[in-house]
Amino acid sequence: MDTQGQDTGAQSATNTLFALPRRMGEELWALFDNADSITATIERYTDTWQAYEDIAAFSSFGPTADGRIKPDIVCPGELVSASSSDNNPSDPGDTCSVGRKSGTSMATPMVAGHATLIRQYFMDGFYPSGAATPSDSYTPSGPLIKAVMMGGACDMKGNTEQYLPLEESPSIRQGFGRLC
């Protein structure tokens, strides 16, 4: 309907879709201060959306005081499925389950696991042939393991902690990318 009550064939709806921190809301309000209305189309959040493509809102980022890119690499740490206990040892029927947790406590074990697998690859002599060759076995240095992780990282395609499109790596938010 238009303002005179005539059917225009257009459909219109007003929906509140999300909440924002006050500061971000004030910034958005300032952008549209003189607008009579705002129309937005949001298509991103579908059943195929992958949370690991976004930077968690609680993440820190660079650059460092001397201009270096940080973080070096990122790893999913938000709503990660992991083993969980109900912390009730007197209940033998339900003491272990799977829960979803967030934070460095979830991301750090994934990075450590990656580093361990890379180290094992060199220790078992898979480099350079790709087949386990005992004569090629050696102990890789920490910087080599880090370089392999960074060189094999995937460019993230999601959003920043401010829900803006994430810049390509290397960047101050995703470093050299996400472990893949």
Coordinates of C-alpha atoms in Angstrom, one line a residue:
M1 CA 0.0 0.0 0.0
D2 CA 1.2 3.5 -0.7
T3 CA 0.5 6.5 1.6
Q4 CA -3.0 6.9 0.0
G5 CA -3.9 3.2 0.7
Q6 CA -3.4 2.1 -2.9
D7 CA -2.0 -1.4 -3.4
T8 CA 1.4 -1.0 -5.1
G9 CA 2.3 -4.7 -5.1
A10 CA 5.4 -4.0 -3.0
Q11 CA 5.8 -5.8 0.2
S12 CA 7.2 -4.0 3.2
A13 CA 8.1 -5.1 6.7
T14 CA 9.9 -3.7 9.7
N15 CA 12.0 -6.2 11.7
T16 CA 14.5 -5.8 14.4
L17 CA 17.2 -8.3 13.4
F18 CA 20.1 -7.6 15.8
A19 CA 21.4 -5.6 18.8
L20 CA 24.5 -3.5 18.7
P21 CA 26.8 -2.1 21.3
R22 CA 25.9 1.5 22.1
R23 CA 29.1 3.0 20.5
M24 CA 28.5 1.1 17.2
G25 CA 24.8 2.1 17.2
E26 CA 25.8 5.8 17.6
E27 CA 28.2 5.5 14.7
L28 CA 25.6 3.9 12.5
W29 CA 23.0 6.5 13.5
A30 CA 25.4 9.3 12.6
L31 CA 25.9 7.8 9.1
F32 CA 22.1 7.8 8.5
D33 CA 21.2 10.9 10.5
N34 CA 19.5 12.7 7.6
A35 CA 17.8 9.7 6.1
D36 CA 14.0 9.3 6.2
S37 CA 14.3 5.5 6.0
I38 CA 17.0 2.8 5.6
T39 CA 16.6 -0.3 3.5
A40 CA 18.9 -3.2 4.0
T41 CA 19.3 -6.6 2.5
I42 CA 21.0 -9.2 4.6
E43 CA 21.7 -12.5 2.8
R44 CA 24.9 -13.7 4.5
Y45 CA 23.4 -15.7 7.4
T46 CA 22.1 -18.9 5.8
D47 CA 22.4 -22.5 6.6
T48 CA 25.7 -22.6 4.8
W49 CA 27.3 -19.8 6.8
Q50 CA 30.6 -20.9 8.4
A51 CA 31.4 -19.2 11.7
Y52 CA 35.1 -20.0 11.3
E53 CA 35.3 -17.5 8.5
D54 CA 34.6 -14.6 10.9
I55 CA 36.9 -13.0 13.5
A56 CA 35.4 -13.4 17.0
A57 CA 34.2 -10.2 18.6
F58 CA 36.5 -10.8 21.5
S59 CA 39.6 -11.1 19.4
S60 CA 42.6 -8.8 19.7
F61 CA 44.5 -7.6 16.7
G62 CA 47.5 -5.6 15.5
P63 CA 49.6 -4.0 14.4
T64 CA 52.2 -4.0 17.0
A65 CA 53.8 -0.8 18.3
D66 CA 56.7 -1.4 15.8
G67 CA 54.3 -2.0 12.9
R68 CA 54.4 -5.8 12.6
I69 CA 51.3 -7.8 11.5
K70 CA 49.7 -9.5 14.4
P71 CA 48.2 -12.0 14.9
D72 CA 50.6 -14.3 12.9
I73 CA 47.8 -16.7 12.2
V74 CA 44.2 -17.3 13.5
C75 CA 42.3 -20.4 14.4
P76 CA 38.6 -21.0 15.2
G77 CA 37.9 -20.3 18.9
E78 CA 34.3 -19.4 19.0
L79 CA 31.6 -21.9 19.7
V80 CA 33.9 -24.9 19.2
S81 CA 32.5 -28.3 19.9
A82 CA 34.6 -30.0 22.6
S83 CA 34.3 -32.7 25.2
S84 CA 32.6 -31.4 28.3
S85 CA 31.9 -32.7 31.8
D86 CA 29.0 -32.0 34.0
N87 CA 31.4 -31.8 37.0
N88 CA 29.3 -34.1 39.0
P89 CA 31.4 -37.2 39.9
S90 CA 28.6 -38.7 41.9
D91 CA 26.5 -39.1 38.8
P92 CA 28.0 -42.0 36.9
G93 CA 25.4 -42.0 34.1
D94 CA 26.1 -38.6 32.6
T95 CA 29.6 -37.4 33.3
C96 CA 30.8 -36.8 29.8
S97 CA 29.3 -35.0 26.8
V98 CA 30.0 -32.6 24.0
G99 CA 29.6 -28.8 24.6
R100 CA 30.3 -25.6 22.8
K101 CA 32.8 -23.2 24.2
S102 CA 34.7 -20.1 23.1
G103 CA 38.0 -18.4 23.7
T104 CA 41.7 -19.1 23.5
S105 CA 41.1 -22.3 25.4
M106 CA 39.5 -23.6 22.2
A107 CA 41.8 -22.1 19.6
T108 CA 45.2 -22.8 21.3
P109 CA 44.8 -26.7 21.4
M110 CA 44.0 -26.6 17.6
V111 CA 47.2 -24.6 16.9
A112 CA 49.2 -26.9 19.1
G113 CA 47.8 -29.9 17.3
H114 CA 48.6 -28.4 14.0
A115 CA 52.2 -27.7 15.1
T116 CA 52.5 -31.2 16.5
L117 CA 51.4 -32.8 13.2
I118 CA 53.8 -30.6 11.2
R119 CA 56.7 -31.5 13.5
Q120 CA 55.8 -35.2 13.2
Y121 CA 55.8 -34.8 9.4
F122 CA 59.5 -33.7 9.5
M123 CA 60.5 -36.2 12.3
D124 CA 59.1 -39.1 10.3
G125 CA 61.0 -38.1 7.2
F126 CA 58.1 -37.2 5.0
Y127 CA 59.9 -34.1 3.7
P128 CA 60.9 -33.7 0.9
S129 CA 59.5 -36.8 -0.9
G130 CA 56.1 -37.0 0.8
A131 CA 56.8 -40.7 1.8
A132 CA 58.2 -41.7 5.2
T133 CA 61.9 -42.0 4.6
P134 CA 64.0 -42.5 7.8
S135 CA 67.1 -41.0 6.3
D136 CA 65.2 -37.7 5.7
S137 CA 64.1 -37.5 9.3
Y138 CA 65.1 -34.4 11.3
T139 CA 63.9 -32.2 14.1
P140 CA 62.4 -29.0 12.7
S141 CA 63.0 -25.7 14.4
G142 CA 60.2 -23.7 15.9
P143 CA 60.5 -21.0 13.2
L144 CA 60.2 -23.6 10.5
I145 CA 57.0 -25.0 12.0
K146 CA 55.6 -21.5 12.3
A147 CA 56.5 -20.8 8.6
V148 CA 54.8 -24.0 7.5
M149 CA 51.6 -23.0 9.4
M150 CA 51.6 -19.5 8.0
G151 CA 52.5 -20.6 4.5
G152 CA 49.6 -23.1 4.4
A153 CA 47.0 -20.8 6.0
C154 CA 43.7 -20.0 4.2
D155 CA 42.5 -16.5 3.5
M156 CA 39.3 -15.9 5.6
K157 CA 36.2 -14.6 3.8
G158 CA 34.0 -13.5 6.7
N159 CA 33.6 -10.4 8.8
T160 CA 35.6 -8.5 11.3
E161 CA 34.7 -8.1 15.0
Q162 CA 32.7 -5.0 13.9
Y163 CA 30.8 -7.1 11.3
L164 CA 32.4 -5.4 8.4
P165 CA 34.0 -7.4 5.5
L166 CA 37.3 -8.9 6.5
E167 CA 40.3 -7.6 4.5
E168 CA 42.5 -10.1 2.6
S169 CA 45.5 -11.6 4.4
P170 CA 48.1 -10.6 5.4
S171 CA 46.2 -8.2 7.6
I172 CA 46.1 -6.9 11.1
R173 CA 43.0 -8.9 11.9
Q174 CA 43.6 -12.3 10.4
G175 CA 47.4 -12.2 10.2
F176 CA 48.5 -14.6 7.4
G177 CA 45.2 -16.4 7.5
R178 CA 43.3 -19.2 9.3
L179 CA 44.8 -22.6 9.9
C180 CA 43.3 -25.1 7.4

